XYZ file of C-alpha atoms in Angstrom:
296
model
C 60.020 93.371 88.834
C 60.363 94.075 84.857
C 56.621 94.638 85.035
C 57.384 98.723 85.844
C 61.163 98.535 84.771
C 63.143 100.981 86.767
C 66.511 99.334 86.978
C 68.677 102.806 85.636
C 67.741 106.234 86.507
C 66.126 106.171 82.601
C 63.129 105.328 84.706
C 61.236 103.793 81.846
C 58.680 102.542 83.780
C 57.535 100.090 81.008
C 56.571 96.265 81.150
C 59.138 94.209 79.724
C 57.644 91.380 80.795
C 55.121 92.284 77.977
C 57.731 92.942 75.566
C 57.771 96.539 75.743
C 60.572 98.318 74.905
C 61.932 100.863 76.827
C 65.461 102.712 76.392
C 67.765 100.121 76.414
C 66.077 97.688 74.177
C 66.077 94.862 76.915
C 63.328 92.496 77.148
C 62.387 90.077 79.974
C 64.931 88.001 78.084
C 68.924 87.988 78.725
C 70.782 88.753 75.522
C 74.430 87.969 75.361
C 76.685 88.403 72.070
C 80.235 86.903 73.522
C 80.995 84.436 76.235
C 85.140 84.427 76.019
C 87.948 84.038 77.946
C 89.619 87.978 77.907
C 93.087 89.193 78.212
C 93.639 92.495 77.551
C 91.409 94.159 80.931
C 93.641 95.226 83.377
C 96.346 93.245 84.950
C 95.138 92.540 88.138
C 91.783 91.276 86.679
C 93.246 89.402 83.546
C 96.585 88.549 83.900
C 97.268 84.959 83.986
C 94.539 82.824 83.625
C 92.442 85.447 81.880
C 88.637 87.146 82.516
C 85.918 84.775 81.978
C 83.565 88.232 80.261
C 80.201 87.646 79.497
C 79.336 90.581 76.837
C 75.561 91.563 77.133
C 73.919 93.208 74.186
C 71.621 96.358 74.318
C 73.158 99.387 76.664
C 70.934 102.501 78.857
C 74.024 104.494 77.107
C 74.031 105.829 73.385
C 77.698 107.020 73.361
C 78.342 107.735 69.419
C 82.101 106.564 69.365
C 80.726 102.913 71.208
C 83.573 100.643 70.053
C 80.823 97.520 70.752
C 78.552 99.332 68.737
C 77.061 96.420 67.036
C 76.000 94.409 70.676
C 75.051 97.924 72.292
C 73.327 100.236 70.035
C 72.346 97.361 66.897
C 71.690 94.594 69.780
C 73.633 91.479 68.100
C 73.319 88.981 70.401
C 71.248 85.503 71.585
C 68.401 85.928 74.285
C 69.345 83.215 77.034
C 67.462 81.728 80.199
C 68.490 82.553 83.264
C 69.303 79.307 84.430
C 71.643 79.553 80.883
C 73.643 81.989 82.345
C 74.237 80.534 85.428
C 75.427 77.641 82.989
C 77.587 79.864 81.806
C 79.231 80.958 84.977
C 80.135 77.514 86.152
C 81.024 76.538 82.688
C 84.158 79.537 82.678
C 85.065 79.023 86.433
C 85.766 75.492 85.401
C 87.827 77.099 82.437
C 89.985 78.298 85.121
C 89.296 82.391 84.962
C 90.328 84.499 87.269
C 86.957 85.912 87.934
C 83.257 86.233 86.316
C 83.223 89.443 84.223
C 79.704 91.329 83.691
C 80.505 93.585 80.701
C 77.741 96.277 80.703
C 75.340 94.373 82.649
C 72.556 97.023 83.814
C 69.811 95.814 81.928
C 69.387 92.689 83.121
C 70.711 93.123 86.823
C 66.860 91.259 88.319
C 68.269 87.964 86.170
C 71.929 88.325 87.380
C 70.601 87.898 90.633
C 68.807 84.908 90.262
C 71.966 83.576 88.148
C 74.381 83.861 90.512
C 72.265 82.534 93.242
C 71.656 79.741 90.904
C 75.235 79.370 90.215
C 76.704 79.770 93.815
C 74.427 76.908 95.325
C 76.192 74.813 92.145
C 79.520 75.802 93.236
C 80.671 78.970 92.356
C 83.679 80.582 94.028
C 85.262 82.644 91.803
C 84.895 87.089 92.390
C 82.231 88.163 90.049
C 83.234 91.694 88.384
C 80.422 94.040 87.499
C 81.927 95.983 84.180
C 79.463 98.986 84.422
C 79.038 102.597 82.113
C 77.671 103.661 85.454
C 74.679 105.374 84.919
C 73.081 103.273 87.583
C 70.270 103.730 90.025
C 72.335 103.713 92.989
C 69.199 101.329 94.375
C 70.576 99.088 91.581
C 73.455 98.710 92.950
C 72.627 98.175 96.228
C 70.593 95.266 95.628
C 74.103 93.399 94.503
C 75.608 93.440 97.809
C 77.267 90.418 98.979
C 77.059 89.037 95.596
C 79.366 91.245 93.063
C 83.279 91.293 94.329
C 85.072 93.953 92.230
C 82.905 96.420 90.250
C 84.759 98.315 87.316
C 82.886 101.416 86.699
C 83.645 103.872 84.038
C 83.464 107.397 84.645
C 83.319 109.028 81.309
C 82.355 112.529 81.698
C 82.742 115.729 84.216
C 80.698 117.849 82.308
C 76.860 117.579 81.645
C 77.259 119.123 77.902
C 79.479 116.624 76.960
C 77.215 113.565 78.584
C 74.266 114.220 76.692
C 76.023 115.615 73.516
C 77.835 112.246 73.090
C 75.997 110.043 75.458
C 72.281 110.950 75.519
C 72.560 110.532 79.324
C 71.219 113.732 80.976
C 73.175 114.603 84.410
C 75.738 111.622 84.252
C 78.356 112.976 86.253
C 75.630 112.978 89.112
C 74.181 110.098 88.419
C 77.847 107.755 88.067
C 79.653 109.586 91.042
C 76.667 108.714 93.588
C 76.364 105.137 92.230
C 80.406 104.449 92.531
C 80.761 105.880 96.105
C 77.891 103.416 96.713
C 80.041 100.375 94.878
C 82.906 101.682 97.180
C 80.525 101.348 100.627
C 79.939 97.450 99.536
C 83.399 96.297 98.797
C 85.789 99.042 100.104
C 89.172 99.244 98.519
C 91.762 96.635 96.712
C 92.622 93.378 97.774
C 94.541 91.648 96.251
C 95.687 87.433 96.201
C 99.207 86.167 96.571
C 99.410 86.200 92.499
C 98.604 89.912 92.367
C 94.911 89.321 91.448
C 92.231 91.165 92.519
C 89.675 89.811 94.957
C 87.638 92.734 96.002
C 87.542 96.440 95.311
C 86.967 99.152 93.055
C 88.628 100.157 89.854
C 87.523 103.505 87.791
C 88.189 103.524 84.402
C 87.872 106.546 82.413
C 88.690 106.570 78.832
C 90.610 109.484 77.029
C 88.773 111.743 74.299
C 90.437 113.798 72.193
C 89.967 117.455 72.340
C 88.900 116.814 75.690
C 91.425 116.951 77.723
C 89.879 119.121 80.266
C 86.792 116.638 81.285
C 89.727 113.980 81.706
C 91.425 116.509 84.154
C 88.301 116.920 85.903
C 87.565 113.201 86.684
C 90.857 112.525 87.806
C 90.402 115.607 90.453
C 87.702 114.432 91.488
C 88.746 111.068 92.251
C 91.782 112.491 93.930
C 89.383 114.549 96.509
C 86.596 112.370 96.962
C 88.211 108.776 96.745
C 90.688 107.104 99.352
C 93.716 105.790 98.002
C 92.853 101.935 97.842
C 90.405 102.845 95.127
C 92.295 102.346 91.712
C 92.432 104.097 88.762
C 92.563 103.091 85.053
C 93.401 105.208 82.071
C 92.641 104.435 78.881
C 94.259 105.657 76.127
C 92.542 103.355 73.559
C 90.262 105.634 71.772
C 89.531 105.455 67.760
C 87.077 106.994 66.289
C 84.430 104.591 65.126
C 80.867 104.526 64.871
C 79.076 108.009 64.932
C 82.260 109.492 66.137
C 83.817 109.248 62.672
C 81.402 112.116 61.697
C 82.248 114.094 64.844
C 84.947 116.970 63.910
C 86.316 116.884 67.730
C 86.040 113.027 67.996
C 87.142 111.457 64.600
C 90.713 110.904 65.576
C 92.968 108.992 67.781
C 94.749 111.199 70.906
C 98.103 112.196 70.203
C 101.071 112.068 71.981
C 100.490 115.677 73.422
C 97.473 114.900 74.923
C 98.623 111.570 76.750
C 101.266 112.742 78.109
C 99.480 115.907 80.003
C 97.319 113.492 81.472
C 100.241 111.612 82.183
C 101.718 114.740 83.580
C 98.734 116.050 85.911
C 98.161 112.624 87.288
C 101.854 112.974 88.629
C 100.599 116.644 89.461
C 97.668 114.998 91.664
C 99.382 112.435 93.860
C 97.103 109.526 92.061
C 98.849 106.976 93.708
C 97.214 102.991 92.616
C 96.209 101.880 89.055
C 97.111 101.922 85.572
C 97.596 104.218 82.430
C 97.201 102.269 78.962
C 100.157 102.518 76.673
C 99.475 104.864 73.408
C 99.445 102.178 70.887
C 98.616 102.207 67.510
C 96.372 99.138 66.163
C 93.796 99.844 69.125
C 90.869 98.436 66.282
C 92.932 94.974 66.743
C 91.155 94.755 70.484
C 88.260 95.113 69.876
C 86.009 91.415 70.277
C 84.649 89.852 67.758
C 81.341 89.377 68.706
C 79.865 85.991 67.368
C 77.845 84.191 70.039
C 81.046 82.142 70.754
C 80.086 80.099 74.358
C 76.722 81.270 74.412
């Protein structure tokens, strides 16, 4: 299958299986920079017991403020076997997680597969959480029915300008709305275990940008008209200007309190009713993983 690589709608069409290199970087290999136990996603995925994350490096994204910069656009990381990262599964269920979490997994979606077939007929039974930037091939996605629980999709921009100004991703908005209403046919909405955990479902993230308040606005509308209510949403108010973003004149600052609280306000405006908005902190940097092969 990585002979003519169309996995994202980059459509690369080159053989990685020959070590060609298409957008993403992503070889025939699995690269992984971080295998950790992770507290600080949302509640209902971490709380407790913690996500077992697996971060893979190399991204079909090229967003200039990337806070994992160094695994997605400088590809740190250690190029694994498949039958490694089924390992790897098994190894944090018996860690006790609350779930298998596949942090910007895209690029390697034909070795998931076979992984967590691998890892299911060796006794896996935890959810497995697909931790997407959504700028999927919607045929992507539905090749992981019946084997991802919960996917956790970003949806980052409204507006076309902004995707490719600060994402090189031409027609995003397109592209990530199709592939999460698709996400949303396989699982359907929130379920949740006696401890307040999810099982199943769909969560949409969508991260705050300063001085661009507007796109944020949009996105929530139109999750509000085209999403039912057990879908939840997650605001994130984390932003910090790192990477290429600290050269950006609209993007090389944190929000303020201004901003936060008129998204606050117009998701009070809209009805959102299920989900989460991140606390305005200060030390957001703090967060961010240290990315050192650790359980790889």
């Amino acid at each position: 299958m990585l002979d003519n690589c169309n996995l994202c709608v980059r459509n690369c069409n080159i053989n990685r299986a020959k070590g060609k290199i298409g957008f993403c970087k992503g070889t025939d290999k699995v690269k992984v920079a971080l295998v950790s136990t992770h507290n600080y996603e949302e509640p209902c995925i971490s709380e407790g017991n913690g996500s077992g994350t697996v971060f893979f490096s190399n991204c079909n994204l090229q967003c200039t403020y990337c806070q994992n910069y160094d695994i997605s656009q400088e590809g740190f990381g250690k190029e694994i076997t498949t039958k490694r990262l089924a390992d790897i599964f098994l190894e944090q269920q018996e860690k006790g997680v609350n779930n298998i979490n596949l942090v910007t997994p895209t690029m390697y979606v034909y070795q998931i597969i076979d992984a967590i077939k691998i890892a299911k007929k060796n006794g896996l039974t935890i959810p497995i959480v697909y931790n997407t930037n959504s700028y999927e091939n919607v045929e992507t996605i539905k090749m992981l029915e019946d084997l991802i629980d919960i996917y956790l999709p970003d949806l980052k921009y409204c507006s076309n300008i902004l995707s490719e100004k600060y994402s090189n991703a031409p027609n995003y908005f397109e592209v990530a709305t199709k592939a999460i209403i698709e996400m949303y046919k396989q699982v359907g909405g929130i379920q949740l275990d006696k401890n307040g955990i999810i099982t199943k479902g769909v969560i949409i993230r969508h991260l705050i940008l300063p001085n661009h308040i507007q796109n944020t606005k949009n996105i929530l509308k139109w999750i509000k008209e085209n999403m039912k209510d057990d879908v939840y949403v997650s605001i994130m108010a984390q932003y910090f200007p790192t990477y290429k973003a600290k050269n950006d004149k609209l993007l090389n600052r944190k929000i303020t309190k201004k901003e936060y609280k008129i998204v606050e306000n117009y998701i009070d405006e809209l009805g959102l009713k299920n989900g989460y908005m991140q606390d305005l902190g200060e030390h957001e940097e703090e967060y961010v993983p240290k990315f050192d092969l650790s359980n790889v």
